[in-house]
Amino acid sequence: MSTPTKEVQSTVDGGFAKRSIGARMVSANTFWIALVLLALIVVFTAIAPAEFATVFTFQTLLIETSVLLVLSVGMTFVIITSGIDLSVGSVLIFAGMVAGKVMEAMSPNGDASAAGWDVIVVGLVAAVVAGTIWGLLNGFLIAVAGIPPLIVTLGTMGAALGAAYLLNNGSDVRSVPTELTKTLGYGTTFGGIPNLVLVAVVITLIGAWLLHTTKFGRYTFAVGSNAEGARRAGIGVTAHLLKVYTLTGFLAGIAGFLSLAYYASTTISAHTTDNLNAIAATVMGGTSLFGGVGTVLGTVIGVFIPAVLKKGFNITHVQDFWQMIAVGAVLIAAVWFDQRRRRNRNSR
């Protein structure tokens, strides 16, 4: 048996963890992207302090980014393995549609508005199962069948969206339990913290724990750094990729249910670009498209940059088109910085 590469060996053994947190942050995109986010907040606060720097503004920002954050946590795992998942937005829509249709089917006259928590819990389970099945399918086709992730998830992106349309004849489900929207969609806890945000925070913290402190996370980095080296080191690469894509589908299912709670509808048209937004947020946060590098903290920062830009531009009456340009520039800069870092590391 050949000896695994030093890079993979150090990843599996936790060698990367020996560096201080500060050293890792400064040497990664995360530190610089965090400065960009901080600069944006400072600029918009200086321009419109009475409108931007308010509790309501930041509360709205947190709520609007919650669903995308859950999607992006799953995308972080996928991209670290040097993969991609274009289907998460469609899976989110499909999961929300399944949850909505199941809750309607369990309600008198097909109207779920007055449904209780027994129906809501079944709807949640249905959404999670629906998302997990799509993730498992992606993982099987990529890891077992050996089809490139771009092709697989491009295909399942269309298939999941088409299936969602078929479930309700091309229209949105609008009969959503009032108790669900009141409690999870708009409810607050701990003196005003939105429940939707709390759920997203808990999922993000679990994702960070899983990625940065467990064997599953170390294997994720190892597979992305060098899949063949990881295989020679005894890691079941096929099984691990299957788990990673299944996890992403699972999180997309949760995101679909959260979206249903917030919008009180499946809102198909509102999620057509969620896949690209999740990829952009993950990459802007410092996760390398080449695999083997990334942090959940960076993804959180990457999610907030477009949100802060959009909110700031709206408050300062700047056209939304400039937001697209600004986000594109930050995304390109993040990838360029990553490529430059990789070239410098490989030249040593």
mmCIF file of C-alpha atoms in Angstrom:
data_model
loop_
_atom_site.group_PDB
_atom_site.id
_atom_site.type_symbol
_atom_site.label_atom_id
_atom_site.label_comp_id
_atom_site.label_asym_id
_atom_site.label_seq_id
_atom_site.Cartn_x
_atom_site.Cartn_y
_atom_site.Cartn_z
ATOM 1 C CA MET A 1 0.000 0.000 0.000
ATOM 2 C CA SER A 2 1.277 3.437 -0.878
ATOM 3 C CA THR A 3 1.876 6.016 1.799
ATOM 4 C CA PRO A 4 -0.826 8.706 1.950
ATOM 5 C CA THR A 5 0.138 12.267 1.220
ATOM 6 C CA LYS A 6 1.354 14.427 4.095
ATOM 7 C CA GLU A 7 -1.543 16.819 3.560
ATOM 8 C CA VAL A 8 -4.178 14.130 3.998
ATOM 9 C CA GLN A 9 -2.307 12.481 6.845
ATOM 10 C CA SER A 10 -2.112 15.746 8.777
ATOM 11 C CA THR A 11 -5.804 16.340 8.178
ATOM 12 C CA VAL A 12 -6.849 12.908 9.414
ATOM 13 C CA ASP A 13 -4.572 13.136 12.435
ATOM 14 C CA GLY A 14 -5.826 16.624 13.300
ATOM 15 C CA GLY A 15 -2.511 18.222 12.451
ATOM 16 C CA PHE A 16 -4.148 21.354 11.137
ATOM 17 C CA ALA A 17 -5.715 21.929 14.546
ATOM 18 C CA LYS A 18 -2.280 22.489 16.091
ATOM 19 C CA ARG A 19 -2.135 25.958 14.600
ATOM 20 C CA SER A 20 -3.680 28.697 16.673
ATOM 21 C CA ILE A 21 -7.138 29.934 15.750
ATOM 22 C CA GLY A 22 -5.726 33.401 15.095
ATOM 23 C CA ALA A 23 -3.083 32.112 12.703
ATOM 24 C CA ARG A 24 -5.609 30.082 10.768
ATOM 25 C CA MET A 25 -8.044 32.990 10.545
ATOM 26 C CA VAL A 26 -5.489 35.508 9.281
ATOM 27 C CA SER A 27 -4.100 33.099 6.700
ATOM 28 C CA ALA A 28 -7.566 32.254 5.352
ATOM 29 C CA ASN A 29 -10.091 34.196 3.315
ATOM 30 C CA THR A 30 -12.376 34.294 6.358
ATOM 31 C CA PHE A 31 -10.433 37.028 8.110
ATOM 32 C CA TRP A 32 -10.423 39.337 5.102
ATOM 33 C CA ILE A 33 -14.041 38.649 4.204
ATOM 34 C CA ALA A 34 -14.985 39.489 7.797
ATOM 35 C CA LEU A 35 -13.240 42.831 7.367
ATOM 36 C CA VAL A 36 -15.251 43.436 4.205
ATOM 37 C CA LEU A 37 -18.496 42.742 6.065
ATOM 38 C CA LEU A 38 -17.449 44.991 8.946
ATOM 39 C CA ALA A 39 -16.521 47.771 6.517
ATOM 40 C CA LEU A 40 -19.924 47.529 4.821
ATOM 41 C CA ILE A 41 -21.710 47.803 8.170
ATOM 42 C CA VAL A 42 -19.596 50.800 9.175
ATOM 43 C CA VAL A 43 -20.162 52.571 5.831
ATOM 44 C CA PHE A 44 -23.940 52.106 5.807
ATOM 45 C CA THR A 45 -24.144 53.052 9.490
ATOM 46 C CA ALA A 46 -22.245 56.280 8.755
ATOM 47 C CA ILE A 47 -24.424 57.103 5.731
ATOM 48 C CA ALA A 48 -27.798 56.359 7.331
ATOM 49 C CA PRO A 49 -27.385 55.829 11.081
ATOM 50 C CA ALA A 50 -31.035 56.464 11.924
ATOM 51 C CA GLU A 51 -32.268 53.861 9.432
ATOM 52 C CA PHE A 52 -29.527 51.237 9.125
ATOM 53 C CA ALA A 53 -28.167 51.003 12.661
ATOM 54 C CA THR A 54 -31.416 49.905 14.274
ATOM 55 C CA VAL A 55 -32.543 46.770 16.070
ATOM 56 C CA PHE A 56 -35.338 46.319 13.522
ATOM 57 C CA THR A 57 -32.910 46.424 10.585
ATOM 58 C CA PHE A 58 -30.587 43.820 12.034
ATOM 59 C CA GLN A 59 -33.502 41.661 13.180
ATOM 60 C CA THR A 60 -34.850 41.740 9.622
ATOM 61 C CA LEU A 61 -31.408 40.887 8.249
ATOM 62 C CA LEU A 62 -31.192 37.852 10.501
ATOM 63 C CA ILE A 63 -34.649 36.619 9.528
ATOM 64 C CA GLU A 64 -34.066 37.108 5.790
ATOM 65 C CA THR A 65 -30.799 35.161 5.861
ATOM 66 C CA SER A 66 -31.918 32.259 8.071
ATOM 67 C CA VAL A 67 -33.169 29.945 5.314
ATOM 68 C CA LEU A 68 -30.179 30.648 3.069
ATOM 69 C CA LEU A 69 -27.813 30.057 5.982
ATOM 70 C CA VAL A 70 -29.196 26.559 6.569
ATOM 71 C CA LEU A 71 -28.713 25.762 2.874
ATOM 72 C CA SER A 72 -25.200 27.217 2.909
ATOM 73 C CA VAL A 73 -24.075 25.100 5.866
ATOM 74 C CA GLY A 74 -24.778 21.990 3.798
ATOM 75 C CA MET A 75 -23.108 23.548 0.757
ATOM 76 C CA THR A 76 -19.966 24.152 2.835
ATOM 77 C CA PHE A 77 -19.521 20.418 3.403
ATOM 78 C CA VAL A 78 -20.093 19.670 -0.284
ATOM 79 C CA ILE A 79 -17.647 22.253 -1.622
ATOM 80 C CA ILE A 80 -14.959 21.272 0.898
ATOM 81 C CA THR A 81 -15.094 17.776 -0.642
ATOM 82 C CA SER A 82 -14.384 19.491 -3.996
ATOM 83 C CA GLY A 83 -17.967 18.923 -5.106
ATOM 84 C CA ILE A 84 -20.941 21.113 -5.961
ATOM 85 C CA ASP A 85 -24.709 20.891 -5.462
ATOM 86 C CA LEU A 86 -26.874 22.895 -7.842
ATOM 87 C CA SER A 87 -30.055 21.175 -6.699
ATOM 88 C CA VAL A 88 -30.450 22.570 -3.160
ATOM 89 C CA GLY A 89 -32.843 25.355 -4.187
ATOM 90 C CA SER A 90 -35.115 22.945 -6.052
ATOM 91 C CA VAL A 91 -34.917 20.405 -3.231
ATOM 92 C CA LEU A 92 -35.943 23.169 -0.809
ATOM 93 C CA ILE A 93 -38.979 23.907 -2.984
ATOM 94 C CA PHE A 94 -39.865 20.228 -3.317
ATOM 95 C CA ALA A 95 -39.553 19.611 0.429
ATOM 96 C CA GLY A 96 -41.744 22.601 1.218
ATOM 97 C CA MET A 97 -44.305 21.421 -1.334
ATOM 98 C CA VAL A 98 -44.375 17.910 0.129
ATOM 99 C CA ALA A 99 -44.802 19.310 3.643
ATOM 100 C CA GLY A 100 -47.611 21.591 2.493
ATOM 101 C CA LYS A 101 -49.461 18.850 0.612
ATOM 102 C CA VAL A 102 -49.131 16.396 3.517
ATOM 103 C CA MET A 103 -50.515 18.950 5.993
ATOM 104 C CA GLU A 104 -53.393 19.725 3.632
ATOM 105 C CA ALA A 105 -54.150 16.022 3.205
ATOM 106 C CA MET A 106 -54.362 15.622 7.005
ATOM 107 C CA SER A 107 -56.705 18.611 7.410
ATOM 108 C CA PRO A 108 -60.491 18.813 6.928
ATOM 109 C CA ASN A 109 -61.470 19.937 3.414
ATOM 110 C CA GLY A 110 -57.807 20.229 2.515
ATOM 111 C CA ASP A 111 -57.408 23.473 4.454
ATOM 112 C CA ALA A 112 -54.434 23.299 6.823
ATOM 113 C CA SER A 113 -54.841 26.811 8.226
ATOM 114 C CA ALA A 114 -56.320 25.597 11.509
ATOM 115 C CA ALA A 115 -54.108 22.509 11.837
ATOM 116 C CA GLY A 116 -52.424 21.774 15.155
ATOM 117 C CA TRP A 117 -48.944 20.662 16.098
ATOM 118 C CA ASP A 118 -49.627 16.999 15.379
ATOM 119 C CA VAL A 119 -50.144 17.870 11.715
ATOM 120 C CA ILE A 120 -47.243 20.338 11.736
ATOM 121 C CA VAL A 121 -44.801 17.739 13.093
ATOM 122 C CA VAL A 122 -45.831 15.269 10.387
ATOM 123 C CA GLY A 123 -45.288 18.025 7.810
ATOM 124 C CA LEU A 124 -41.794 18.642 9.190
ATOM 125 C CA VAL A 125 -40.931 14.943 8.997
ATOM 126 C CA ALA A 126 -42.246 14.828 5.420
ATOM 127 C CA ALA A 127 -40.094 17.808 4.410
ATOM 128 C CA VAL A 128 -36.961 16.340 5.984
ATOM 129 C CA VAL A 129 -37.530 12.912 4.433
ATOM 130 C CA ALA A 130 -38.188 14.455 1.013
ATOM 131 C CA GLY A 131 -34.989 16.495 1.139
ATOM 132 C CA THR A 132 -32.944 13.571 2.454
ATOM 133 C CA ILE A 133 -34.097 11.307 -0.374
ATOM 134 C CA TRP A 134 -32.923 13.802 -2.992
ATOM 135 C CA GLY A 135 -29.608 14.169 -1.177
ATOM 136 C CA LEU A 136 -29.221 10.396 -1.024
ATOM 137 C CA LEU A 137 -29.942 10.167 -4.758
ATOM 138 C CA ASN A 138 -27.320 12.831 -5.494
ATOM 139 C CA GLY A 139 -24.799 11.033 -3.311
ATOM 140 C CA PHE A 140 -25.452 7.658 -4.928
ATOM 141 C CA LEU A 141 -25.085 8.982 -8.471
ATOM 142 C CA ILE A 142 -21.921 10.920 -7.603
ATOM 143 C CA ALA A 143 -20.143 8.589 -5.193
ATOM 144 C CA VAL A 144 -21.281 5.164 -6.395
ATOM 145 C CA ALA A 145 -22.128 5.678 -10.068
ATOM 146 C CA GLY A 146 -19.176 8.037 -10.539
ATOM 147 C CA ILE A 147 -21.057 10.763 -12.421
ATOM 148 C CA PRO A 148 -19.583 14.291 -12.010
ATOM 149 C CA PRO A 149 -21.367 16.357 -9.317
ATOM 150 C CA LEU A 150 -22.069 19.229 -11.728
ATOM 151 C CA ILE A 151 -23.999 16.960 -14.107
ATOM 152 C CA VAL A 152 -25.840 15.031 -11.389
ATOM 153 C CA THR A 153 -27.027 18.061 -9.453
ATOM 154 C CA LEU A 154 -27.869 19.970 -12.631
ATOM 155 C CA GLY A 155 -30.147 17.079 -13.547
ATOM 156 C CA THR A 156 -31.716 16.722 -10.104
ATOM 157 C CA MET A 157 -32.177 20.491 -9.924
ATOM 158 C CA GLY A 158 -34.587 20.310 -12.846
ATOM 159 C CA ALA A 159 -36.128 17.025 -11.711
ATOM 160 C CA ALA A 160 -36.872 18.230 -8.177
ATOM 161 C CA LEU A 161 -38.366 21.483 -9.421
ATOM 162 C CA GLY A 162 -40.498 19.651 -11.980
ATOM 163 C CA ALA A 163 -41.688 17.216 -9.316
ATOM 164 C CA ALA A 164 -42.647 20.133 -7.068
ATOM 165 C CA TYR A 165 -44.733 21.664 -9.859
ATOM 166 C CA LEU A 166 -46.423 18.315 -10.541
ATOM 167 C CA LEU A 167 -47.449 17.900 -6.903
ATOM 168 C CA ASN A 168 -49.717 20.956 -7.039
ATOM 169 C CA ASN A 169 -50.311 21.449 -10.766
ATOM 170 C CA GLY A 170 -47.727 24.199 -11.094
ATOM 171 C CA SER A 171 -49.041 26.461 -8.338
ATOM 172 C CA ASP A 172 -47.959 27.262 -4.787
ATOM 173 C CA VAL A 173 -49.428 25.708 -1.665
ATOM 174 C CA ARG A 174 -50.993 28.556 0.304
ATOM 175 C CA SER A 175 -52.853 26.663 3.014
ATOM 176 C CA VAL A 176 -50.288 26.661 5.822
ATOM 177 C CA PRO A 177 -51.101 26.227 9.544
ATOM 178 C CA THR A 178 -51.494 29.590 11.230
ATOM 179 C CA GLU A 179 -49.906 28.125 14.346
ATOM 180 C CA LEU A 180 -46.758 27.324 12.341
ATOM 181 C CA THR A 181 -46.373 30.816 10.883
ATOM 182 C CA LYS A 182 -47.230 32.462 14.183
ATOM 183 C CA THR A 183 -44.761 30.394 16.206
ATOM 184 C CA LEU A 184 -41.864 29.570 13.886
ATOM 185 C CA GLY A 185 -42.344 32.057 11.071
ATOM 186 C CA TYR A 186 -42.825 35.234 13.110
ATOM 187 C CA GLY A 187 -42.583 34.166 16.742
ATOM 188 C CA THR A 188 -39.851 35.404 19.065
ATOM 189 C CA THR A 189 -38.105 34.124 22.197
ATOM 190 C CA PHE A 190 -35.670 35.520 24.776
ATOM 191 C CA GLY A 191 -36.919 39.068 24.581
ATOM 192 C CA GLY A 192 -37.363 39.467 20.842
ATOM 193 C CA ILE A 193 -35.033 37.005 19.106
ATOM 194 C CA PRO A 194 -36.932 35.487 16.134
ATOM 195 C CA ASN A 195 -37.520 31.745 16.476
ATOM 196 C CA LEU A 196 -36.562 31.271 12.839
ATOM 197 C CA VAL A 197 -33.154 32.757 13.610
ATOM 198 C CA LEU A 198 -32.716 30.569 16.686
ATOM 199 C CA VAL A 199 -33.319 27.434 14.614
ATOM 200 C CA ALA A 200 -30.808 28.605 11.989
ATOM 201 C CA VAL A 201 -28.235 29.402 14.689
ATOM 202 C CA VAL A 202 -28.613 25.979 16.314
ATOM 203 C CA ILE A 203 -28.200 24.230 12.947
ATOM 204 C CA THR A 204 -25.167 26.377 12.138
ATOM 205 C CA LEU A 205 -23.525 25.613 15.480
ATOM 206 C CA ILE A 206 -24.138 21.892 15.002
ATOM 207 C CA GLY A 207 -22.672 22.153 11.500
ATOM 208 C CA ALA A 208 -19.599 23.954 12.840
ATOM 209 C CA TRP A 209 -19.149 21.335 15.549
ATOM 210 C CA LEU A 210 -19.529 18.520 13.031
ATOM 211 C CA LEU A 211 -17.072 20.042 10.553
ATOM 212 C CA HIS A 212 -14.370 21.281 12.905
ATOM 213 C CA THR A 213 -14.306 18.859 15.842
ATOM 214 C CA THR A 214 -15.426 15.423 14.655
ATOM 215 C CA LYS A 215 -13.991 12.587 12.584
ATOM 216 C CA PHE A 216 -16.694 13.271 10.000
ATOM 217 C CA GLY A 217 -15.348 16.781 9.555
ATOM 218 C CA ARG A 218 -11.728 15.627 9.336
ATOM 219 C CA TYR A 219 -12.673 13.099 6.695
ATOM 220 C CA THR A 220 -14.505 15.834 4.778
ATOM 221 C CA PHE A 221 -11.350 17.937 4.624
ATOM 222 C CA ALA A 222 -9.243 14.903 3.756
ATOM 223 C CA VAL A 223 -11.466 13.851 0.850
ATOM 224 C CA GLY A 224 -11.443 17.391 -0.536
ATOM 225 C CA SER A 225 -7.667 17.759 -0.160
ATOM 226 C CA ASN A 226 -6.808 14.497 -1.907
ATOM 227 C CA ALA A 227 -9.466 11.860 -2.472
ATOM 228 C CA GLU A 228 -7.008 9.180 -3.553
ATOM 229 C CA GLY A 229 -4.717 9.902 -0.627
ATOM 230 C CA ALA A 230 -7.693 9.745 1.723
ATOM 231 C CA ARG A 231 -8.685 6.388 0.273
ATOM 232 C CA ARG A 232 -5.178 5.035 0.792
ATOM 233 C CA ALA A 233 -5.261 6.335 4.353
ATOM 234 C CA GLY A 234 -8.211 4.049 5.015
ATOM 235 C CA ILE A 235 -11.073 6.530 4.604
ATOM 236 C CA GLY A 236 -14.154 5.191 2.838
ATOM 237 C CA VAL A 237 -14.388 8.006 0.310
ATOM 238 C CA THR A 238 -17.465 6.613 -1.463
ATOM 239 C CA ALA A 239 -19.406 6.193 1.778
ATOM 240 C CA HIS A 240 -18.324 9.607 3.030
ATOM 241 C CA LEU A 241 -19.417 11.432 -0.118
ATOM 242 C CA LEU A 242 -22.749 9.633 0.111
ATOM 243 C CA LYS A 243 -23.147 10.946 3.681
ATOM 244 C CA VAL A 244 -22.145 14.502 2.746
ATOM 245 C CA TYR A 245 -24.691 14.814 -0.077
ATOM 246 C CA THR A 246 -27.353 13.162 2.075
ATOM 247 C CA LEU A 247 -26.635 15.722 4.806
ATOM 248 C CA THR A 248 -27.015 18.543 2.288
ATOM 249 C CA GLY A 249 -30.383 17.184 1.173
ATOM 250 C CA PHE A 250 -31.452 16.811 4.809
ATOM 251 C CA LEU A 251 -30.634 20.477 5.477
ATOM 252 C CA ALA A 252 -32.407 21.541 2.280
ATOM 253 C CA GLY A 253 -35.489 19.736 3.604
ATOM 254 C CA ILE A 254 -35.304 21.679 6.871
ATOM 255 C CA ALA A 255 -34.794 24.912 4.926
ATOM 256 C CA GLY A 256 -37.900 24.142 2.875
ATOM 257 C CA PHE A 257 -39.968 23.786 6.030
ATOM 258 C CA LEU A 258 -38.541 26.996 7.506
ATOM 259 C CA SER A 259 -39.395 28.836 4.288
ATOM 260 C CA LEU A 260 -42.933 27.467 4.430
ATOM 261 C CA ALA A 261 -43.276 28.758 7.988
ATOM 262 C CA TYR A 262 -41.967 32.218 7.133
ATOM 263 C CA TYR A 263 -43.764 32.892 3.851
ATOM 264 C CA ALA A 264 -46.935 30.904 4.685
ATOM 265 C CA SER A 265 -46.596 29.543 1.155
ATOM 266 C CA THR A 266 -44.179 27.479 -0.919
ATOM 267 C CA THR A 267 -43.216 30.640 -2.891
ATOM 268 C CA ILE A 268 -41.582 28.716 -5.745
ATOM 269 C CA SER A 269 -40.446 31.832 -7.617
ATOM 270 C CA ALA A 270 -38.633 33.201 -4.548
ATOM 271 C CA HIS A 271 -36.189 30.273 -4.415
ATOM 272 C CA THR A 272 -35.127 29.832 -8.029
ATOM 273 C CA THR A 273 -31.648 31.267 -7.365
ATOM 274 C CA ASP A 274 -31.112 29.888 -3.852
ATOM 275 C CA ASN A 275 -28.630 27.325 -5.155
ATOM 276 C CA LEU A 276 -26.410 30.005 -6.688
ATOM 277 C CA ASN A 277 -26.780 32.223 -3.618
ATOM 278 C CA ALA A 278 -25.698 29.366 -1.333
ATOM 279 C CA ILE A 279 -22.677 28.606 -3.520
ATOM 280 C CA ALA A 280 -21.716 32.286 -3.700
ATOM 281 C CA ALA A 281 -22.055 32.743 0.064
ATOM 282 C CA THR A 282 -19.947 29.657 0.768
ATOM 283 C CA VAL A 283 -17.186 30.669 -1.643
ATOM 284 C CA MET A 284 -17.196 34.302 -0.485
ATOM 285 C CA GLY A 285 -16.764 32.964 3.053
ATOM 286 C CA GLY A 286 -13.448 31.371 2.131
ATOM 287 C CA THR A 287 -14.410 27.818 1.209
ATOM 288 C CA SER A 288 -12.202 26.768 -1.691
ATOM 289 C CA LEU A 289 -13.808 25.538 -4.897
ATOM 290 C CA PHE A 290 -10.772 23.267 -5.212
ATOM 291 C CA GLY A 291 -11.708 21.492 -1.975
ATOM 292 C CA GLY A 292 -10.001 20.886 1.356
ATOM 293 C CA VAL A 293 -10.441 24.402 2.765
ATOM 294 C CA GLY A 294 -13.403 26.074 4.448
ATOM 295 C CA THR A 295 -15.108 27.112 7.681
ATOM 296 C CA VAL A 296 -18.716 27.417 8.777
ATOM 297 C CA LEU A 297 -17.900 30.813 10.295
ATOM 298 C CA GLY A 298 -16.715 31.996 6.896
ATOM 299 C CA THR A 299 -19.963 30.790 5.345
ATOM 300 C CA VAL A 300 -21.962 32.774 7.897
ATOM 301 C CA ILE A 301 -20.031 35.897 6.927
ATOM 302 C CA GLY A 302 -20.486 35.096 3.240
ATOM 303 C CA VAL A 303 -24.250 34.833 3.705
ATOM 304 C CA PHE A 304 -24.451 38.255 5.338
ATOM 305 C CA ILE A 305 -22.429 40.231 2.764
ATOM 306 C CA PRO A 306 -25.143 40.199 0.036
ATOM 307 C CA ALA A 307 -27.840 40.712 2.677
ATOM 308 C CA VAL A 308 -26.106 43.768 4.139
ATOM 309 C CA LEU A 309 -25.476 45.171 0.660
ATOM 310 C CA LYS A 310 -29.113 44.740 -0.329
ATOM 311 C CA LYS A 311 -30.424 46.263 2.887
ATOM 312 C CA GLY A 312 -27.928 49.126 2.784
ATOM 313 C CA PHE A 313 -28.640 49.936 -0.856
ATOM 314 C CA ASN A 314 -32.388 49.894 -0.231
ATOM 315 C CA ILE A 315 -32.037 52.260 2.719
ATOM 316 C CA THR A 316 -29.726 54.621 0.833
ATOM 317 C CA HIS A 317 -31.926 54.439 -2.298
ATOM 318 C CA VAL A 318 -29.281 52.883 -4.522
ATOM 319 C CA GLN A 319 -30.538 50.684 -7.367
ATOM 320 C CA ASP A 320 -30.455 46.926 -6.757
ATOM 321 C CA PHE A 321 -28.350 46.467 -9.893
ATOM 322 C CA TRP A 322 -25.346 47.814 -7.993
ATOM 323 C CA GLN A 323 -25.795 45.094 -5.405
ATOM 324 C CA MET A 324 -25.382 42.444 -8.121
ATOM 325 C CA ILE A 325 -22.197 44.129 -9.320
ATOM 326 C CA ALA A 326 -20.800 44.449 -5.802
ATOM 327 C CA VAL A 327 -21.551 40.829 -4.877
ATOM 328 C CA GLY A 328 -20.028 39.644 -8.144
ATOM 329 C CA ALA A 329 -16.873 41.647 -7.474
ATOM 330 C CA VAL A 330 -16.521 40.247 -3.946
ATOM 331 C CA LEU A 331 -17.081 36.695 -5.222
ATOM 332 C CA ILE A 332 -14.430 37.025 -7.929
ATOM 333 C CA ALA A 333 -12.010 38.580 -5.442
ATOM 334 C CA ALA A 334 -12.555 35.675 -3.019
ATOM 335 C CA VAL A 335 -11.807 33.084 -5.701
ATOM 336 C CA TRP A 336 -8.769 35.045 -6.902
ATOM 337 C CA PHE A 337 -7.445 35.262 -3.350
ATOM 338 C CA ASP A 338 -7.922 31.516 -2.924
ATOM 339 C CA GLN A 339 -6.095 30.742 -6.173
ATOM 340 C CA ARG A 340 -3.231 33.032 -5.215
ATOM 341 C CA ARG A 341 -2.917 31.374 -1.812
ATOM 342 C CA ARG A 342 -2.887 27.915 -3.397
ATOM 343 C CA ARG A 343 -0.185 28.932 -5.874
ATOM 344 C CA ASN A 344 1.951 30.374 -3.075
ATOM 345 C CA ARG A 345 1.509 27.220 -0.990
ATOM 346 C CA ASN A 346 2.350 24.899 -3.891
ATOM 347 C CA SER A 347 5.466 26.909 -4.812
ATOM 348 C CA ARG A 348 7.026 26.406 -1.372
#
